[in-house]
Short mmCIF file of C-alpha atoms and ligand atoms in Angstrom, two decimals:
data_model
loop_
_atom_site.label_atom_id
_atom_site.label_comp_id
_atom_site.label_asym_id
_atom_site.label_seq_id
_atom_site.Cartn_x
_atom_site.Cartn_y
_atom_site.Cartn_z
CA MET A 1 75.64 -28.40 60.52
CA ASN A 2 72.89 -26.08 61.44
CA THR A 3 69.93 -25.65 59.86
CA GLU A 4 68.95 -21.88 61.26
CA THR A 5 68.22 -19.64 58.63
CA THR A 6 69.71 -15.58 57.75
CA ALA A 7 66.85 -12.96 57.37
CA ASP A 8 68.32 -13.26 53.33
CA THR A 9 67.48 -16.81 52.45
CA ALA A 10 64.51 -17.17 54.19
CA SER A 11 63.39 -13.96 52.21
CA ALA A 12 64.80 -15.85 49.26
CA GLY A 13 61.91 -18.38 50.19
CA THR A 14 64.95 -21.04 49.94
CA SER A 15 65.36 -22.02 53.50
CA ALA A 16 63.67 -23.92 56.19
CA ASP A 17 62.24 -20.76 58.13
CA SER A 18 63.69 -21.02 61.47
CA SER A 19 62.74 -17.75 62.37
CA ALA A 20 59.17 -19.17 62.64
CA ALA A 21 59.81 -22.03 64.79
CA ARG A 22 62.29 -20.64 67.71
CA PRO A 23 61.99 -17.53 70.07
CA THR A 24 64.62 -15.28 69.20
CA GLY A 25 66.80 -12.57 70.96
CA THR A 26 64.85 -10.12 69.00
CA GLY A 27 61.15 -11.13 70.19
CA PHE A 28 58.86 -13.91 68.85
CA THR A 29 57.69 -13.93 65.16
CA ARG A 30 54.42 -13.91 64.00
CA ARG A 31 54.42 -18.21 63.83
CA ALA A 32 55.81 -18.47 67.50
CA LEU A 33 53.07 -16.19 69.09
CA LEU A 34 50.58 -17.59 66.95
CA GLY A 35 51.44 -20.64 69.16
CA THR A 36 51.43 -19.04 72.06
CA ALA A 37 48.17 -18.28 71.74
CA GLY A 38 46.53 -21.17 74.11
CA ALA A 39 49.70 -21.12 76.33
CA GLY A 40 52.70 -23.31 75.89
CA LEU A 41 54.85 -22.23 72.42
CA VAL A 42 54.19 -25.05 70.02
CA ILE A 43 56.20 -25.66 66.92
CA GLY A 44 55.13 -27.84 63.90
CA ALA A 45 57.43 -29.67 62.91
CA GLY A 46 59.49 -28.75 59.57
CA ALA A 47 60.38 -25.58 61.29
CA GLY A 48 58.72 -23.10 58.63
CA ALA A 49 58.25 -26.29 56.22
CA ALA A 50 55.00 -24.60 54.53
CA GLY A 51 52.07 -26.57 54.16
CA ALA A 52 50.99 -30.26 55.52
CA THR A 53 54.24 -31.43 57.22
CA ALA A 54 54.38 -28.45 59.64
CA LEU A 55 50.76 -28.33 60.05
CA ASP A 56 50.28 -32.02 60.60
CA ARG A 57 52.67 -31.80 63.85
CA THR A 58 50.98 -28.44 65.32
CA SER A 59 48.31 -29.96 67.76
CA PRO A 60 46.38 -27.26 69.95
CA ALA A 61 48.39 -25.80 72.58
CA ALA A 62 48.24 -26.95 76.29
CA PRO A 63 50.39 -25.15 79.06
CA ALA A 64 53.81 -25.97 79.30
CA ALA A 65 55.68 -26.77 82.56
CA GLY A 66 58.06 -24.54 83.81
CA GLY A 67 60.67 -21.96 81.98
CA GLY A 68 60.66 -18.67 80.09
CA ALA A 69 59.74 -17.89 76.56
CA LEU A 70 62.90 -20.23 75.42
CA GLY A 71 61.56 -22.80 77.83
CA ALA A 72 57.85 -22.91 77.01
CA ALA A 73 58.65 -23.82 73.07
CA ARG A 74 57.94 -27.34 72.66
CA VAL A 75 57.79 -29.87 69.55
CA PRO A 76 54.89 -31.99 69.47
CA PHE A 77 56.01 -36.10 69.63
CA HIS A 78 53.36 -37.43 67.35
CA GLY A 79 53.62 -36.63 63.75
CA GLU A 80 53.78 -38.00 60.41
CA HIS A 81 57.69 -38.00 61.28
CA GLN A 82 59.38 -38.27 63.95
CA ALA A 83 60.55 -34.89 65.46
CA GLY A 84 63.92 -34.29 65.44
CA ILE A 85 64.42 -34.37 61.67
CA LEU A 86 62.73 -31.29 60.07
CA GLU A 87 62.74 -28.47 63.14
CA PRO A 88 66.43 -26.89 63.13
CA GLN A 89 68.68 -27.74 65.89
CA GLN A 90 68.55 -27.23 69.52
CA ALA A 91 71.16 -26.10 71.50
CA ARG A 92 72.04 -29.44 72.91
CA VAL A 93 72.17 -33.03 72.01
CA GLN A 94 72.69 -36.04 73.40
CA LEU A 95 73.15 -38.70 71.33
CA ALA A 96 72.85 -42.50 72.23
CA ALA A 97 73.00 -46.10 71.19
CA PHE A 98 71.78 -49.18 73.15
CA ASP A 99 71.93 -52.63 73.02
CA LEU A 100 69.07 -55.38 73.20
CA ALA A 101 69.78 -57.65 76.35
CA ASP A 102 70.27 -61.36 75.82
CA GLY A 103 66.55 -62.71 76.10
CA ALA A 104 64.46 -59.50 75.47
CA GLY A 105 63.30 -60.45 72.12
CA ARG A 106 60.47 -58.97 70.35
CA ASP A 107 58.25 -58.60 73.70
CA GLY A 108 61.00 -56.75 75.33
CA LEU A 109 61.54 -54.37 72.77
CA ARG A 110 58.15 -53.95 71.81
CA ALA A 111 57.32 -52.71 75.94
CA LEU A 112 60.57 -50.76 75.79
CA LEU A 113 59.52 -48.57 72.53
CA ARG A 114 56.05 -47.93 74.48
CA ARG A 115 57.62 -47.14 77.61
CA TRP A 116 60.01 -44.38 75.68
CA SER A 117 56.96 -43.26 73.13
CA ARG A 118 55.08 -42.33 76.41
CA THR A 119 58.17 -41.03 78.06
CA ALA A 120 59.31 -38.79 74.97
CA ALA A 121 55.48 -37.39 74.41
CA ARG A 122 55.50 -36.79 78.10
CA LEU A 123 58.53 -34.43 78.34
CA ALA A 124 57.85 -32.87 74.81
CA VAL A 125 55.27 -31.09 76.66
CA GLY A 126 56.98 -30.25 80.19
CA GLU A 127 55.55 -33.03 82.24
CA PRO A 128 57.45 -35.44 84.52
CA ALA A 129 58.91 -38.85 83.19
CA ASP A 130 57.41 -40.72 85.34
CA GLU A 131 56.61 -41.88 89.06
CA GLN A 132 60.22 -42.38 89.50
CA GLU A 133 61.02 -38.54 88.32
CA ASN A 134 64.51 -37.34 89.42
CA GLN A 135 63.83 -33.71 89.09
CA VAL A 136 66.95 -33.10 87.55
CA ALA A 137 65.01 -30.68 84.76
CA LEU A 138 62.49 -29.78 87.12
CA ASP A 139 61.50 -25.61 86.91
CA ALA A 140 62.29 -26.02 82.85
CA GLY A 141 59.61 -26.30 80.51
CA PRO A 142 60.27 -29.12 77.33
CA CYS A 143 62.82 -26.49 75.64
CA SER A 144 61.37 -27.56 72.03
CA LEU A 145 62.99 -31.01 73.17
CA THR A 146 62.57 -33.82 70.75
CA VAL A 147 63.61 -37.70 71.05
CA THR A 148 63.87 -39.43 67.59
CA PHE A 149 64.57 -43.18 67.84
CA GLY A 150 66.27 -45.12 65.49
CA PHE A 151 66.91 -48.63 64.87
CA GLY A 152 70.20 -50.09 63.84
CA ALA A 153 71.07 -53.09 61.50
CA THR A 154 71.78 -56.03 64.57
CA LEU A 155 68.27 -54.96 65.59
CA PHE A 156 66.37 -56.97 63.88
CA ASP A 157 68.11 -60.89 64.14
CA LYS A 158 67.86 -60.30 67.53
CA ALA A 159 64.16 -59.50 68.14
CA GLY A 160 63.16 -61.80 65.56
CA LEU A 161 62.69 -59.48 62.88
CA ALA A 162 65.33 -60.71 60.73
CA ASP A 163 62.86 -60.65 57.62
CA HIS A 164 61.65 -56.90 58.24
CA ARG A 165 64.85 -55.30 57.91
CA PRO A 166 65.59 -52.98 55.14
CA PRO A 167 67.94 -54.03 52.50
CA ALA A 168 68.85 -50.18 52.32
CA LEU A 169 70.39 -50.81 56.22
CA GLU A 170 73.12 -52.87 55.01
CA PRO A 171 76.39 -51.55 56.79
CA LEU A 172 77.91 -48.42 55.22
CA PRO A 173 81.44 -49.60 53.13
CA ALA A 174 84.38 -48.92 54.75
CA PHE A 175 85.80 -45.52 53.01
CA PRO A 176 89.64 -44.52 52.80
CA ALA A 177 91.12 -42.92 56.41
CA ASP A 178 88.35 -43.70 58.03
CA ALA A 179 89.57 -44.39 61.80
CA LEU A 180 86.39 -45.69 63.24
CA ASP A 181 86.19 -47.21 66.82
CA PRO A 182 83.68 -49.69 66.82
CA ALA A 183 82.77 -49.43 70.62
CA ARG A 184 81.71 -45.78 70.07
CA GLY A 185 79.53 -46.69 66.82
CA ASP A 186 76.57 -49.05 65.42
CA GLY A 187 74.12 -50.30 68.06
CA ASP A 188 70.72 -51.79 68.11
CA LEU A 189 68.61 -49.27 68.82
CA PHE A 190 69.76 -45.00 68.56
CA VAL A 191 68.28 -42.22 70.39
CA GLN A 192 68.65 -38.54 69.71
CA ILE A 193 67.55 -36.10 71.79
CA GLY A 194 67.72 -32.27 71.16
CA ALA A 195 66.72 -29.42 73.82
CA ASP A 196 67.67 -26.19 73.89
CA ASP A 197 68.88 -26.48 77.81
CA ALA A 198 71.50 -28.84 78.47
CA LEU A 199 69.61 -30.26 81.86
CA VAL A 200 66.51 -30.90 79.97
CA ALA A 201 67.99 -33.13 77.27
CA VAL A 202 70.40 -35.09 79.96
CA HIS A 203 67.28 -35.65 82.32
CA ALA A 204 65.50 -37.61 79.29
CA LEU A 205 68.64 -39.57 78.52
CA ARG A 206 68.96 -40.58 82.28
CA VAL A 207 65.15 -41.34 81.84
CA LEU A 208 65.54 -43.23 78.94
CA GLN A 209 68.44 -45.11 80.34
CA ARG A 210 66.85 -46.10 83.17
CA GLN A 211 63.52 -47.36 81.64
CA ALA A 212 65.71 -49.59 79.25
CA ALA A 213 66.97 -51.36 82.45
CA GLY A 214 66.78 -55.52 82.15
CA THR A 215 65.98 -54.65 78.14
CA ALA A 216 68.84 -52.71 76.54
CA ALA A 217 72.28 -51.56 77.70
CA LEU A 218 73.85 -48.05 77.04
CA ARG A 219 76.39 -48.81 74.21
CA TRP A 220 77.57 -45.37 73.64
CA GLN A 221 76.78 -41.71 74.67
CA MET A 222 78.01 -38.37 73.22
CA SER A 223 77.12 -34.69 73.89
CA GLY A 224 76.89 -32.11 71.57
CA PHE A 225 76.02 -28.59 71.00
CA ALA A 226 74.97 -25.99 68.28
CA ARG A 227 74.03 -22.42 68.83
CA THR A 228 71.85 -21.05 71.20
CA PRO A 229 68.88 -19.48 69.69
CA GLY A 230 68.80 -16.12 70.75
CA ALA A 231 72.81 -15.66 70.49
CA THR A 232 72.92 -13.85 67.76
CA ALA A 233 70.98 -10.72 66.82
CA ARG A 234 68.92 -12.34 63.81
CA PRO A 235 68.51 -15.75 63.16
CA MET A 236 71.10 -17.30 61.51
CA THR A 237 72.47 -20.51 59.85
CA GLY A 238 75.06 -21.68 62.80
CA ARG A 239 79.10 -22.04 62.43
CA ASN A 240 81.00 -25.47 62.75
CA LEU A 241 84.11 -25.27 64.95
CA MET A 242 85.68 -24.45 61.87
CA GLY A 243 84.30 -21.22 61.47
CA GLN A 244 82.39 -21.91 58.89
CA ILE A 245 78.45 -21.11 58.15
CA ASP A 246 77.17 -24.45 57.33
CA GLY A 247 74.16 -25.64 56.68
CA THR A 248 73.81 -23.26 53.42
CA ASN A 249 72.94 -25.97 50.92
CA ASN A 250 70.49 -28.32 52.44
CA PRO A 251 67.12 -29.52 51.16
CA LYS A 252 64.47 -27.36 52.29
CA PRO A 253 61.04 -28.28 53.68
CA GLY A 254 58.72 -27.29 50.34
CA GLN A 255 61.51 -27.67 47.83
CA ASP A 256 60.69 -29.77 44.77
CA GLY A 257 61.39 -33.51 46.08
CA PHE A 258 62.87 -32.43 49.19
CA ASP A 259 60.08 -35.10 50.84
CA THR A 260 61.23 -37.84 48.55
CA THR A 261 65.14 -37.00 49.75
CA VAL A 262 64.54 -37.07 52.99
CA PHE A 263 61.49 -39.65 53.76
CA CYS A 264 60.90 -43.58 52.74
CA THR A 265 58.32 -42.48 50.59
CA ALA A 266 58.51 -45.28 48.57
CA GLY A 267 60.98 -47.17 46.76
CA PRO A 268 60.60 -51.12 45.87
CA ASP A 269 62.53 -52.56 48.77
CA ARG A 270 60.84 -49.96 51.20
CA PRO A 271 59.45 -52.22 53.68
CA ASP A 272 55.93 -50.97 54.52
CA TRP A 273 56.56 -50.22 58.17
CA LEU A 274 59.02 -47.73 57.36
CA ALA A 275 56.99 -45.62 55.35
CA GLY A 276 57.26 -41.64 56.07
CA GLY A 277 60.07 -42.88 57.77
CA SER A 278 63.87 -41.98 57.26
CA TYR A 279 67.74 -43.33 57.48
CA LEU A 280 69.75 -41.67 59.36
CA VAL A 281 73.75 -41.62 58.67
CA PHE A 282 75.61 -40.95 61.90
CA ARG A 283 79.46 -39.85 61.96
CA ARG A 284 81.48 -38.74 64.81
CA ILE A 285 84.29 -36.87 62.64
CA ARG A 286 87.19 -35.12 64.65
CA MET A 287 88.38 -31.94 62.81
CA LEU A 288 92.35 -31.51 63.18
CA LEU A 289 91.78 -27.80 64.46
CA ASP A 290 95.37 -27.31 65.19
CA ASN A 291 96.35 -28.07 61.39
CA TRP A 292 93.09 -26.21 60.29
CA GLU A 293 93.92 -23.04 62.42
CA ALA A 294 97.75 -22.62 61.00
CA LEU A 295 96.03 -22.14 57.43
CA PRO A 296 95.87 -18.85 55.94
CA LEU A 297 92.22 -17.34 55.60
CA ASP A 298 92.44 -17.52 52.31
CA ARG A 299 93.34 -21.32 52.02
CA GLN A 300 90.56 -22.18 54.53
CA GLU A 301 88.00 -20.13 52.28
CA ARG A 302 89.36 -22.34 48.94
CA VAL A 303 88.84 -25.51 51.21
CA ILE A 304 84.94 -25.29 51.05
CA GLY A 305 84.72 -22.99 48.17
CA ARG A 306 82.77 -20.21 50.34
CA ARG A 307 83.51 -17.08 52.52
CA LYS A 308 84.19 -17.66 55.66
CA SER A 309 82.97 -14.47 57.26
CA ASP A 310 79.28 -14.62 55.45
CA GLY A 311 79.06 -17.98 53.67
CA ALA A 312 78.67 -16.67 49.86
CA PRO A 313 80.29 -18.88 47.65
CA LEU A 314 83.45 -17.48 46.06
CA ASN A 315 82.01 -16.75 42.77
CA ALA A 316 80.09 -14.36 44.38
CA PRO A 317 81.34 -10.55 44.59
CA ALA A 318 81.84 -9.15 48.24
CA PRO A 319 79.79 -8.31 49.48
CA GLY A 320 77.63 -11.22 48.70
CA GLY A 321 75.45 -13.72 51.32
CA GLU A 322 75.26 -17.35 51.95
CA SER A 323 72.32 -17.43 49.69
CA SER A 324 74.22 -15.99 46.69
CA PRO A 325 73.77 -18.50 43.77
CA VAL A 326 76.30 -20.67 43.10
CA ASP A 327 78.37 -21.01 40.15
CA LEU A 328 80.67 -23.75 39.66
CA ALA A 329 81.76 -23.14 36.13
CA ALA A 330 82.80 -19.64 36.97
CA GLN A 331 86.94 -18.01 36.72
CA GLY A 332 88.51 -15.69 38.61
CA PRO A 333 90.60 -13.58 36.94
CA ASP A 334 93.24 -15.59 36.00
CA GLY A 335 91.17 -17.86 34.72
CA SER A 336 91.34 -20.48 37.20
CA LEU A 337 87.95 -21.74 39.02
CA ALA A 338 86.36 -19.47 41.31
CA VAL A 339 85.37 -22.23 43.63
CA PRO A 340 88.75 -24.79 43.53
CA ALA A 341 88.37 -28.23 41.81
CA ASP A 342 88.36 -29.88 45.03
CA ALA A 343 86.53 -27.58 46.97
CA HIS A 344 83.85 -29.15 49.27
CA ILE A 345 80.94 -27.91 47.37
CA ARG A 346 81.76 -28.54 44.80
CA VAL A 347 82.60 -32.44 45.02
CA ALA A 348 79.79 -32.66 47.82
CA ALA A 349 76.88 -30.98 45.13
CA PRO A 350 74.13 -33.14 44.05
CA ALA A 351 75.11 -32.64 40.88
CA ALA A 352 78.55 -34.02 41.18
CA ASN A 353 76.74 -37.56 42.46
CA GLY A 354 74.07 -38.17 40.32
CA GLY A 355 71.79 -36.17 42.31
CA ALA A 356 72.61 -37.71 45.70
CA ALA A 357 71.39 -35.68 48.70
CA MET A 358 70.73 -35.60 52.50
CA LEU A 359 69.23 -33.27 55.15
CA ARG A 360 72.30 -32.87 57.51
CA ARG A 361 71.82 -31.72 61.12
CA GLY A 362 74.80 -32.21 62.99
CA PHE A 363 76.12 -30.85 66.04
CA SER A 364 79.60 -29.86 67.30
CA TYR A 365 81.37 -31.22 70.09
CA HIS A 366 84.15 -30.62 72.04
CA ASP A 367 85.47 -33.13 74.54
CA GLY A 368 88.46 -32.05 75.99
CA LEU A 369 92.55 -32.71 74.96
CA LEU A 370 93.83 -35.65 73.25
CA ALA A 371 96.57 -37.24 74.53
CA ASP A 372 99.05 -35.07 72.19
CA GLY A 373 97.51 -31.91 73.29
CA SER A 374 95.18 -31.74 70.26
CA PRO A 375 91.04 -30.60 70.72
CA ASP A 376 89.27 -34.10 70.96
CA ALA A 377 86.76 -31.73 69.10
CA GLY A 378 84.49 -31.72 65.68
CA LEU A 379 81.46 -32.35 64.25
CA LEU A 380 78.48 -35.01 65.40
CA PHE A 381 77.55 -35.30 61.82
CA LEU A 382 73.64 -36.59 61.14
CA ALA A 383 72.29 -36.84 57.88
CA PHE A 384 68.27 -37.78 57.25
CA GLN A 385 67.82 -39.60 53.92
CA ALA A 386 65.77 -41.68 51.85
CA ASP A 387 68.05 -44.00 51.02
CA PRO A 388 71.78 -44.27 52.22
CA ARG A 389 72.66 -45.95 49.36
CA LYS A 390 71.78 -42.78 46.91
CA GLY A 391 72.72 -40.48 49.30
CA PHE A 392 75.62 -40.74 52.12
CA THR A 393 77.53 -43.55 50.23
CA PRO A 394 78.43 -41.90 47.04
CA VAL A 395 78.85 -38.60 48.28
CA GLN A 396 81.35 -39.86 51.06
CA ARG A 397 83.01 -41.99 48.69
CA LYS A 398 83.64 -39.30 46.65
CA LEU A 399 84.70 -36.69 49.64
CA ALA A 400 86.92 -39.46 50.83
CA ARG A 401 88.97 -39.70 47.86
CA GLY A 402 90.03 -36.26 48.13
CA ASP A 403 88.03 -33.26 48.53
CA GLY A 404 90.35 -30.31 49.96
CA LEU A 405 88.47 -31.11 53.69
CA SER A 406 88.98 -34.38 54.07
CA ARG A 407 92.73 -33.99 55.12
CA PHE A 408 91.60 -32.02 58.06
CA LEU A 409 88.91 -34.58 59.58
CA ARG A 410 89.12 -38.22 60.81
CA HIS A 411 86.08 -39.96 61.08
CA GLU A 412 86.26 -42.02 64.07
CA ALA A 413 82.77 -43.65 64.74
CA SER A 414 79.61 -44.31 62.29
CA GLY A 415 76.32 -45.38 62.68
CA LEU A 416 73.08 -46.01 60.00
CA TYR A 417 69.97 -46.45 61.33
CA ALA A 418 66.47 -46.81 59.85
CA VAL A 419 64.31 -44.04 61.75
CA PRO A 420 60.75 -45.35 61.73
CA PRO A 421 57.72 -42.73 60.86
CA GLY A 422 56.03 -40.62 63.99
CA ALA A 423 53.82 -41.85 66.14
CA ARG A 424 50.51 -41.59 66.44
CA GLU A 425 48.96 -40.44 69.62
CA GLY A 426 48.57 -43.15 71.77
CA GLY A 427 50.37 -45.28 69.53
CA TYR A 428 54.37 -45.56 70.05
CA VAL A 429 57.79 -45.78 67.59
CA GLY A 430 58.14 -48.81 65.51
CA GLN A 431 54.42 -50.30 66.26
CA PRO A 432 54.15 -50.73 62.50
CA LEU A 433 57.32 -52.91 62.20
CA LEU A 434 56.24 -54.65 65.83
CA GLU A 435 52.63 -55.14 65.19
CA GLY A 436 52.69 -55.43 61.17
C1 HEM B 501 83.39 -32.18 59.85
C2 HEM B 501 82.87 -32.42 58.61
C3 HEM B 501 82.28 -31.67 57.79
C4 HEM B 501 82.29 -30.01 57.86
C5 HEM B 501 83.06 -29.40 58.47
C6 HEM B 501 81.39 -29.21 56.78
C7 HEM B 501 81.26 -28.55 56.36
C8 HEM B 501 80.59 -27.49 55.10
C9 HEM B 501 80.12 -26.49 55.20
C10 HEM B 501 80.94 -25.18 55.48
C11 HEM B 501 79.64 -26.79 53.81
C12 HEM B 501 78.88 -24.95 53.01
C13 HEM B 501 77.77 -24.50 53.51
C14 HEM B 501 76.82 -25.63 53.28
O1 HEM B 501 76.24 -25.95 52.18
O2 HEM B 501 75.77 -26.31 54.45
C15 HEM B 501 78.93 -27.70 53.93
C16 HEM B 501 78.33 -28.81 52.07
C17 HEM B 501 77.82 -29.86 52.12
N1 HEM B 501 78.65 -30.73 53.03
FE1 HEM B 501 79.72 -30.88 54.26
N2 HEM B 501 81.19 -30.86 55.82
C18 HEM B 501 81.62 -31.89 56.48
C19 HEM B 501 81.22 -33.40 56.32
C20 HEM B 501 80.28 -33.28 55.23
C21 HEM B 501 80.28 -35.01 54.97
C22 HEM B 501 80.76 -35.82 55.43
C23 HEM B 501 78.81 -34.78 54.19
C24 HEM B 501 78.58 -36.30 53.24
C25 HEM B 501 79.35 -37.05 52.79
C26 HEM B 501 79.11 -33.81 53.51
C27 HEM B 501 78.49 -33.21 52.63
C28 HEM B 501 77.87 -31.71 52.05
C29 HEM B 501 77.09 -31.08 51.20
C30 HEM B 501 75.85 -32.61 50.17
C31 HEM B 501 76.91 -30.07 51.03
C32 HEM B 501 76.47 -29.31 50.69
C33 HEM B 501 77.03 -29.03 48.81
C34 HEM B 501 76.44 -27.79 48.26
O3 HEM B 501 75.30 -28.51 47.09
O4 HEM B 501 76.83 -27.04 47.96
N3 HEM B 501 80.13 -32.66 54.24
N4 HEM B 501 79.31 -28.84 54.21
#
């Protein structure tokens, strides 16, 4: 579910301008060049979120350690929102969840979040993690590293914070055909580590894991990937392992209602500590790729409702582009719907779900073969939203009941996390909760 943007959507002003945020194969864009004025590249959150959001995150450039152009790119850790939500997906991701140790309690949690936040801020500017640096990422720059922390529902009781658990963190309902492995889902603390270099991402995970020792134990871990910046001749929306251009119709920073869709800006049952935060729904969704790849191209396209080649909706005359307007009422020459009744984009569209929307920021995974010889591969679906009860849940209810895509998917793991707002300089993620 890449949010990188094609030139046509960017020029239409409807898409996150990822070209402004990351060095590309064809050189640097103006914004990136401006960022290099000091030394290292500094990327504002929102990757082209015109206006306040992007600017808030951009701090004066300081030299970034090591790395070439890609390596020197960095995303500030501190800001209104946590890093790793608004930026385009990096080439690599490490996802992990930790469970709090017995007896760690609120004090242990506070100390851990302080330690983790300090480390994430250092790694984000290419500094060594701490005195026990293992040098795994030595020589590389920060490579757009972001570390995003989330709190699972189970954290609150264990840390003596039950009164502060937000109602929207209630467990997701069971959906038809769910095949969830509890050992690979949920967890007290969630961490998303993104970077444009695999060693940089893994290094960060190892450091956080070591720093958690005695306070929290790793519950599960998964690795994912998206397109590497510069892999295409120009910045483009990425493709998933089914070969589809994925991320086109994501809400875009700057659009009306973007902030209220993605961030907890208000709401009667939103706790104060979560103001400016978000909720993250995670699903490990295996793709039944052998079945999918046996389907002829035109049927694959009807499953989604968009052409594979250019991502244009099936109502748009060729050659179109992924930014061609979707017309769900359009009919083909035979009078049937151009975008089929069970097409994924029709069933998932906000218009079909009472306005429910979310910011999808998933990554592909490919973990070898299963016992039956089929690929253990798919999508680490990640969606940020202001309220999962009004975003993911109604949409997934509809999809699971029978959109064209669901029969090629298995939801194998799931998690829901409250994502606190960003930390201020010198502060730590979760501070308003733990010291409020
Ligand atoms: C492996 C699983 C999935 C795949 C491969 C997939 C693929 C796609 C593709 C190719 C598009 C069209 C391009 C775009 O607008 O991004 C799309 C759109 C979308 N998907 Fe999915 N998707 C998956 C799972 C989900 C899930 C679980 C949800 C939410 C419950 C979801 C919600 C959406 C939404 C809201 C849109 C935009 C619809 C619109 O307004 O046009 N998708 N997806």
